PDB file of C-alpha atoms in Angstrom:
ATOM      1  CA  UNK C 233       0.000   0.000   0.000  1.00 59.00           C
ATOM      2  CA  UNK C 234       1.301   3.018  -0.735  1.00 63.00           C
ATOM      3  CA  UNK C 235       1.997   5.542   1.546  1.00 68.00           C
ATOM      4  CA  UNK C 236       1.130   9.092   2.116  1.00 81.00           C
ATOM      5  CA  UNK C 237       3.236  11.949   1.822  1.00 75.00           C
ATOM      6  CA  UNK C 238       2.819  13.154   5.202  1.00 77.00           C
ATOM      7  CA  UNK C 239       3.227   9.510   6.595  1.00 78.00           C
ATOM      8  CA  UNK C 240       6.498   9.782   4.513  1.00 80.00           C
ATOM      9  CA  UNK C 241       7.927  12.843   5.814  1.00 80.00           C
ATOM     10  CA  UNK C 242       6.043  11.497   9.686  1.00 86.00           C
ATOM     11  CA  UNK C 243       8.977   8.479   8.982  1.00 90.00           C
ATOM     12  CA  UNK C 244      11.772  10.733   7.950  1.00 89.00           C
ATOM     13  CA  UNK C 245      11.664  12.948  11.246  1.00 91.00           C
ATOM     14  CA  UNK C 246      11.267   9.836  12.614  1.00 93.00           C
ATOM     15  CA  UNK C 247      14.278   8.537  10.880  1.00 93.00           C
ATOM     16  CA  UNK C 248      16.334  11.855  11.406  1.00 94.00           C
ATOM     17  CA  UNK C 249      15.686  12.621  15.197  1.00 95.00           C
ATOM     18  CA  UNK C 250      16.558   8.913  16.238  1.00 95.00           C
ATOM     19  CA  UNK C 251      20.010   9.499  14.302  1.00 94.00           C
ATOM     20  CA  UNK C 252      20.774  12.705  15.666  1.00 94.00           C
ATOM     21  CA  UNK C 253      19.603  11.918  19.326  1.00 94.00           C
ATOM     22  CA  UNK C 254      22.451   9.205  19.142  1.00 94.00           C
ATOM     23  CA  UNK C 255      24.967  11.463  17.289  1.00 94.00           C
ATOM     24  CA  UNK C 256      24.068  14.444  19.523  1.00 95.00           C
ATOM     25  CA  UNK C 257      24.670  12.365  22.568  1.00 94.00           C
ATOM     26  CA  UNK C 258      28.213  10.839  21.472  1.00 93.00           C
ATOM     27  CA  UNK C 259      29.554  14.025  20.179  1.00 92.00           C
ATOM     28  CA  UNK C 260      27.931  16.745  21.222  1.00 92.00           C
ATOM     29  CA  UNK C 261      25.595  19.210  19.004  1.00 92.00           C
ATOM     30  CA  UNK C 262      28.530  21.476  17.926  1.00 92.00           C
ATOM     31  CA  UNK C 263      30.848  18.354  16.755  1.00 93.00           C
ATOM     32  CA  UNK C 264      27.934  16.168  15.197  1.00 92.00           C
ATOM     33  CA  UNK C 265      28.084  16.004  11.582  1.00 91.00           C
ATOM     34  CA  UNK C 266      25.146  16.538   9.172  1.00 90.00           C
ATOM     35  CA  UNK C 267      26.516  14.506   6.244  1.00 90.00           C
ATOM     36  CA  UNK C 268      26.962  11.887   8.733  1.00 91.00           C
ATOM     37  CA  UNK C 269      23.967  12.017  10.310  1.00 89.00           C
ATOM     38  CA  UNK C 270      22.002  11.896   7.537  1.00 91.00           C
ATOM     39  CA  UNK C 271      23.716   8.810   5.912  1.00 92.00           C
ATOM     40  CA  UNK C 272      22.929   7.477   9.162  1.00 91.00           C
ATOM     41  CA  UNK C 273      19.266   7.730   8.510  1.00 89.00           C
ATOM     42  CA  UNK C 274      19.406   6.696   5.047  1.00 91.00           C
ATOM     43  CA  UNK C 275      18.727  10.162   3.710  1.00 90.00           C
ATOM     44  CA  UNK C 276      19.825  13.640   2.075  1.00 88.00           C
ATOM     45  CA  UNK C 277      20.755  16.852   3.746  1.00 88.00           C
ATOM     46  CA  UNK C 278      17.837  17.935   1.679  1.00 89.00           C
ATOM     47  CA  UNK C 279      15.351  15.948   3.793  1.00 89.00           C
ATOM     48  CA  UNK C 280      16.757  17.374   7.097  1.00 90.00           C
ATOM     49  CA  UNK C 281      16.312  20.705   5.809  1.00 90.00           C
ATOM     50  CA  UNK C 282      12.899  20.393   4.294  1.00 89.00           C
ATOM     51  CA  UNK C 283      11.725  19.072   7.675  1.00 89.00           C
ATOM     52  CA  UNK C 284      13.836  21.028  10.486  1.00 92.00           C
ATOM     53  CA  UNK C 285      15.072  23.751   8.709  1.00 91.00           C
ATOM     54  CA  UNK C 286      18.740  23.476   9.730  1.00 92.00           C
ATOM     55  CA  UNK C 287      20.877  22.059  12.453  1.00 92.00           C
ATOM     56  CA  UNK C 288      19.893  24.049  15.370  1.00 94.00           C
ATOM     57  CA  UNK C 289      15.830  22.753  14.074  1.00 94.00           C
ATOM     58  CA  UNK C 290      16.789  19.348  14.648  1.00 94.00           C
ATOM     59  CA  UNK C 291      18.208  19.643  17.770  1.00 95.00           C
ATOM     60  CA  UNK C 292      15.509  21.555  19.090  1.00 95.00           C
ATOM     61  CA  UNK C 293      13.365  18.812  18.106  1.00 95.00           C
ATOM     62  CA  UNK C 294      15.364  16.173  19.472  1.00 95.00           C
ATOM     63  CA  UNK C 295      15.188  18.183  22.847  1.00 94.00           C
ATOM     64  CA  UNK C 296      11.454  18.383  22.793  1.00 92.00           C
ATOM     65  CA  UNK C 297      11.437  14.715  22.314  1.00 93.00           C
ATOM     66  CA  UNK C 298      13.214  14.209  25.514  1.00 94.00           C
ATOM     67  CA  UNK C 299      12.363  16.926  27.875  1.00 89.00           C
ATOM     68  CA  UNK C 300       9.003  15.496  26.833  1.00 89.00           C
ATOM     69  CA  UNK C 301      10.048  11.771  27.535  1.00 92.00           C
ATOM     70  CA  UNK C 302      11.535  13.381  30.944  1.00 91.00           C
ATOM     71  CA  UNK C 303       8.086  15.084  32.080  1.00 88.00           C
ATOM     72  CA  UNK C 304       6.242  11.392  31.388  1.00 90.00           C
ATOM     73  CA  UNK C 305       9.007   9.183  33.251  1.00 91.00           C
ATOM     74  CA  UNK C 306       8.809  12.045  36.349  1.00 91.00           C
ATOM     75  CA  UNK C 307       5.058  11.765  36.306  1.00 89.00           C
ATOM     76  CA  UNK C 308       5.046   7.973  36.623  1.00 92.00           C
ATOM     77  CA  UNK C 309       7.082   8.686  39.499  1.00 92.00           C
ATOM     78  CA  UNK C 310       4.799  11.037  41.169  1.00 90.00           C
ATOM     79  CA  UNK C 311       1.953   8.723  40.413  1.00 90.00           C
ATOM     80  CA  UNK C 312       3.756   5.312  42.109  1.00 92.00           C
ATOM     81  CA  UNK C 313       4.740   7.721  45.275  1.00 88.00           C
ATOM     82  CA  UNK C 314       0.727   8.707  45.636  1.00 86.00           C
ATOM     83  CA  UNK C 315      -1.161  11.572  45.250  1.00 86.00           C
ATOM     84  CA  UNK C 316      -1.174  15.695  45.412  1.00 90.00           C
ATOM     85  CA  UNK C 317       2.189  16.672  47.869  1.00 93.00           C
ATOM     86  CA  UNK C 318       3.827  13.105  47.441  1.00 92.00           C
ATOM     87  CA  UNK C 319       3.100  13.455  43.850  1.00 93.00           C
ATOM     88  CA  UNK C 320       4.569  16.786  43.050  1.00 93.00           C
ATOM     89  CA  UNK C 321       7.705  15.825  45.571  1.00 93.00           C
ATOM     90  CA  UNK C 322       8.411  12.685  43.655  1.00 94.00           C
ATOM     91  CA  UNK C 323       8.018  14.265  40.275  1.00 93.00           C
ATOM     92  CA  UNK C 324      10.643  17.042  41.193  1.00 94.00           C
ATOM     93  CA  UNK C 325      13.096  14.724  42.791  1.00 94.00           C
ATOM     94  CA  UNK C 326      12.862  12.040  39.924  1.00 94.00           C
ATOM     95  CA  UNK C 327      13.564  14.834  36.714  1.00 94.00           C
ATOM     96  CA  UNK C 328      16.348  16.107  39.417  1.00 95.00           C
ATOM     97  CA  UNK C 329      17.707  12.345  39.108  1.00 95.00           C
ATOM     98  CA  UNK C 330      17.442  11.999  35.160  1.00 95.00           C
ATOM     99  CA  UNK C 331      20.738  14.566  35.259  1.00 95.00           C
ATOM    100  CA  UNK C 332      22.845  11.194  35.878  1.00 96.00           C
ATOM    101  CA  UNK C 333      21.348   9.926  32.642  1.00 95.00           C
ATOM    102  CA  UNK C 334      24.539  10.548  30.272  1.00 94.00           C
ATOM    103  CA  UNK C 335      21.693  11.462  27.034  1.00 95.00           C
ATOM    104  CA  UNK C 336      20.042  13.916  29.240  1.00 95.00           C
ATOM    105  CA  UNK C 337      23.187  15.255  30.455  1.00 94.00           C
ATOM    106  CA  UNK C 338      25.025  16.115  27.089  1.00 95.00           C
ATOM    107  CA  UNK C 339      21.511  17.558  24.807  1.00 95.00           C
ATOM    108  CA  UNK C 340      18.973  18.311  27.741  1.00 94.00           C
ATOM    109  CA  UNK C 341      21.054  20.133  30.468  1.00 94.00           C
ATOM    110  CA  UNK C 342      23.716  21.354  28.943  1.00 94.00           C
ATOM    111  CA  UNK C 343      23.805  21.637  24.940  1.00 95.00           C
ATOM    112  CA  UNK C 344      19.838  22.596  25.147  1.00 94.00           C
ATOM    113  CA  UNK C 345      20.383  26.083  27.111  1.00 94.00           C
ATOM    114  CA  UNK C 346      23.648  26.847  24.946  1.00 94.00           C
ATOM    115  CA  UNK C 347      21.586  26.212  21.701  1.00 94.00           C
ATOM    116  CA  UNK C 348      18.582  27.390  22.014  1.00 93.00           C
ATOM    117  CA  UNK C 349      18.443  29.927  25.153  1.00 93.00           C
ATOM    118  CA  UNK C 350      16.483  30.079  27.905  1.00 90.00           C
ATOM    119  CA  UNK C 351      14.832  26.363  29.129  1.00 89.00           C
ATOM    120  CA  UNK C 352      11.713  28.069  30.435  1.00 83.00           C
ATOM    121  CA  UNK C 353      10.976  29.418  27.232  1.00 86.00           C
ATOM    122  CA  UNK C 354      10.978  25.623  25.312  1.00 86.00           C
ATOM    123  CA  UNK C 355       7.545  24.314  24.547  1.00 85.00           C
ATOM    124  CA  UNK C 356       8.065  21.309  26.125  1.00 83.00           C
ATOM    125  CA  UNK C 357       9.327  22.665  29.461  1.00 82.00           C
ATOM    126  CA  UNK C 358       6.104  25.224  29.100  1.00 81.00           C
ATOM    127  CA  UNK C 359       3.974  22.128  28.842  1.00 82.00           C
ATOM    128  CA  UNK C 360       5.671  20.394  32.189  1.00 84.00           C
ATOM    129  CA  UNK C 361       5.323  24.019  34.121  1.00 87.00           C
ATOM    130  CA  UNK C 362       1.379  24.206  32.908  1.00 87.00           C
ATOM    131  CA  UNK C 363       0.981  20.439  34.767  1.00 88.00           C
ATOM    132  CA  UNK C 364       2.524  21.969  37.394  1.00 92.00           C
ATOM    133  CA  UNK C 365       0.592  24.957  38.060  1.00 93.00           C
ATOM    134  CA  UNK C 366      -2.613  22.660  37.910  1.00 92.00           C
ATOM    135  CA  UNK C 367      -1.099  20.243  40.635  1.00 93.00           C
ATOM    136  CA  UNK C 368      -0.064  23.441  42.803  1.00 95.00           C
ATOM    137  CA  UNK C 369      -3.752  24.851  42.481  1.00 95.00           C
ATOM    138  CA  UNK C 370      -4.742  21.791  43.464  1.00 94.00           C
ATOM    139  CA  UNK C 371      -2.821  21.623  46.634  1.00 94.00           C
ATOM    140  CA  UNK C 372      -3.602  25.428  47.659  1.00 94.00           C
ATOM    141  CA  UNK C 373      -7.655  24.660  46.926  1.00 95.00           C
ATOM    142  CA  UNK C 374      -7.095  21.453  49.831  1.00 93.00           C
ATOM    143  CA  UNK C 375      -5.581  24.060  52.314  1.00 93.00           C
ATOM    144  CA  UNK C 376      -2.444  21.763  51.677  1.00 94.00           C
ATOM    145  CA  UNK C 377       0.236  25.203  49.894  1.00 94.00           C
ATOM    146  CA  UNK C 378       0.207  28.403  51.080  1.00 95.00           C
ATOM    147  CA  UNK C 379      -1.880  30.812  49.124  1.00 93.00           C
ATOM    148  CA  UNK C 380       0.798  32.095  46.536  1.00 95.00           C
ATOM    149  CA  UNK C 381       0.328  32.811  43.448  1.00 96.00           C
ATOM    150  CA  UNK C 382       0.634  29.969  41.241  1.00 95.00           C
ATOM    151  CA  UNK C 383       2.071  30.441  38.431  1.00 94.00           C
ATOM    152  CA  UNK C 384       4.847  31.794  40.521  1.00 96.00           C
ATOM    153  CA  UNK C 385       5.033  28.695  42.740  1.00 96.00           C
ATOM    154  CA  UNK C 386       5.051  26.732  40.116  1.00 95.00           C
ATOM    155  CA  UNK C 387       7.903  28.733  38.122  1.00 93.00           C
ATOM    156  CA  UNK C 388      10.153  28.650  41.296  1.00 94.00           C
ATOM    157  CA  UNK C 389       9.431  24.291  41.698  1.00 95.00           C
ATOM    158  CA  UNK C 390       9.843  24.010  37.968  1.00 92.00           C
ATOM    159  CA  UNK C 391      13.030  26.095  38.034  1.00 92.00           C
ATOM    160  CA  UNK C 392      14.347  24.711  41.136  1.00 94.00           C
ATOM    161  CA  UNK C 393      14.189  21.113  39.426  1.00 94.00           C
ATOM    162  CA  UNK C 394      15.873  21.854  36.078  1.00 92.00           C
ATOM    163  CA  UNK C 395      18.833  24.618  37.826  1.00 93.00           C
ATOM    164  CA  UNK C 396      19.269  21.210  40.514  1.00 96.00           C
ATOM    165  CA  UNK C 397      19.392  18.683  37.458  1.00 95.00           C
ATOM    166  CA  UNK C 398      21.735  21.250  34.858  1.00 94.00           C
ATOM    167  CA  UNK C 399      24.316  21.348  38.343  1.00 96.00           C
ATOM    168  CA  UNK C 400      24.118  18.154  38.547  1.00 96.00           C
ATOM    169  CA  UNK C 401      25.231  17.532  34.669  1.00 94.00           C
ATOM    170  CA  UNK C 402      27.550  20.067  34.391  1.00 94.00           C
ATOM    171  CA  UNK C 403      29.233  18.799  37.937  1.00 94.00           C
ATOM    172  CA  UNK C 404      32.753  16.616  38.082  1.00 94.00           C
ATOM    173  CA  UNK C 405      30.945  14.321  40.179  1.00 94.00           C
ATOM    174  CA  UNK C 406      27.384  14.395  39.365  1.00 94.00           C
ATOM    175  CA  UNK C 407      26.871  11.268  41.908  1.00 95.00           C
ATOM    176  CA  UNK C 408      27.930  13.185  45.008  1.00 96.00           C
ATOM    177  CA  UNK C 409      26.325  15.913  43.872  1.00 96.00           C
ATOM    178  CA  UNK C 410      22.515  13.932  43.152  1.00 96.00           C
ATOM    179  CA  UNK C 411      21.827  13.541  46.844  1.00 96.00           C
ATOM    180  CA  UNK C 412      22.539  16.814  47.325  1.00 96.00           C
ATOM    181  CA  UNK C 413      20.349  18.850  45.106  1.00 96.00           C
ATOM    182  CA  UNK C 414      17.434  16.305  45.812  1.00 95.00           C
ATOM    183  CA  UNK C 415      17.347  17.188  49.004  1.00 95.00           C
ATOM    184  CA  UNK C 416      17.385  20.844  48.948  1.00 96.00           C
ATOM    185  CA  UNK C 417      15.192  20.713  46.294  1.00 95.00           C
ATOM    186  CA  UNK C 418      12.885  19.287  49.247  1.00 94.00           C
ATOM    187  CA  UNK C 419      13.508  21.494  51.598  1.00 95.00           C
ATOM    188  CA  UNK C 420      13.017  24.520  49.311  1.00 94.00           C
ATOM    189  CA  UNK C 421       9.513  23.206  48.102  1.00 95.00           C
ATOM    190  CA  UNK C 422       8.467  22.729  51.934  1.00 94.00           C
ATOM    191  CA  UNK C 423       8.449  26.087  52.253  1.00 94.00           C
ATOM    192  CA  UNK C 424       5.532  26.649  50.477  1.00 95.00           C
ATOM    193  CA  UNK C 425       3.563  23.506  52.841  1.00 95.00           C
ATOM    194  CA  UNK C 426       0.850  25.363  55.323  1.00 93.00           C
ATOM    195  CA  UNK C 427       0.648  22.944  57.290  1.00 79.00           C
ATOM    196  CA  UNK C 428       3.502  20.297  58.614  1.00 69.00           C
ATOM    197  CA  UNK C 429       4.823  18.287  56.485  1.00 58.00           C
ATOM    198  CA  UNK C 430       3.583  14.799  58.199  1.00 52.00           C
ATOM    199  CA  UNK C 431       0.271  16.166  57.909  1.00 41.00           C
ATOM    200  CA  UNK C 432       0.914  15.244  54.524  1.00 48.00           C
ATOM    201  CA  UNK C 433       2.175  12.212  53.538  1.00 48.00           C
ATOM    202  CA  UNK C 434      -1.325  10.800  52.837  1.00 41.00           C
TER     203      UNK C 434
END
């Protein structure tokens, strides 16, 4: 059967973004070769063009694949540590923890923000902060958070996460440095609790 051509060009992003996460992640987005990279995935430069514009396209896409891949695997987390305060706690302290992962690392943490500027301004860090807001609204409608704004709240948790996690990658020792950030991280986002913290971890 044959196929579309938007299921064709839906297989050569495909194709292209699974190359250049690996290439990305072995050398680097400045030192990764196109020609390479292409040949890799069986096509032209022409395709990569027609479907990411230029280098610094594919690479953002590849980072929106795995920021986005990061928000899922730290909401499973939240989700196997309960609900609502052990939730959001888990989420944060599981993305923290993906900084040890060496393909987060090298294109998330600290390629990304080099590239392509500011994290908070990526769509797929803009999706994770919009889940976040909705969990802290949540938590200030059950008396649980301090009234704060929440978009602010959830700025500061979001951003306290990701600057913990880019330390992390961009440390000599990330290891040491994991239980570290984790658990400032917690101590920081306690701040906003109105209430004790045993009072929740229901």
């Amino acid at each position: 059967m044959k196929r579309t051509r938007s299921e064709s060009m839906a297989e050569n992003r495909s194709k292209l973004i699974a190359a250049a996460r690996k290439a990305f992640a072995d050398k680097g987005v400045a030192d990764a070769s196109m020609d390479a990279l292409t040949a890799e995935a069986g096509l032209t430069r022409g395709a990569l063009y027609h479907n990411f514009g230029d280098k610094r396209g594919l690479f953002a896409a590849v980072v929106n694949q795995i920021d986005s891949e990061m928000a899922e695997r730290a909401k499973a987390r939240g989700a196997a540590a309960g609900k609502g305060w052990n939730a959001l706690l888990a989420e944060g302290a599981a993305y923290i923890e993906m900084a040890l992962d060496p393909e987060v690392q090298r294109i998330v943490l600290l390629d990304g923000p080099a590239v392509l500027g500011d994290p908070s301004q990526w769509p797929s860090q803009n999706s994770c902060l919009q889940v976040t807001r909705q969990a802290v609204e949540d938590l200030m409608s059950e008396g649980i958070l301090k009234p704060v704004d929440p978009e602010a709240a959830a700025r500061l948790i979001s951003g306290a996460a990701l600057n913990a996690a880019m330390w992390i990658a961009a440390s000599a020792e990330p290891e040491s440095v994991l239980p570290k950030a984790q658990e400032a991280f917690r101590v920081l986002v306690e701040g906003l609790l109105a209430k004790p913290v045993q009072a929740c971890q229901t």
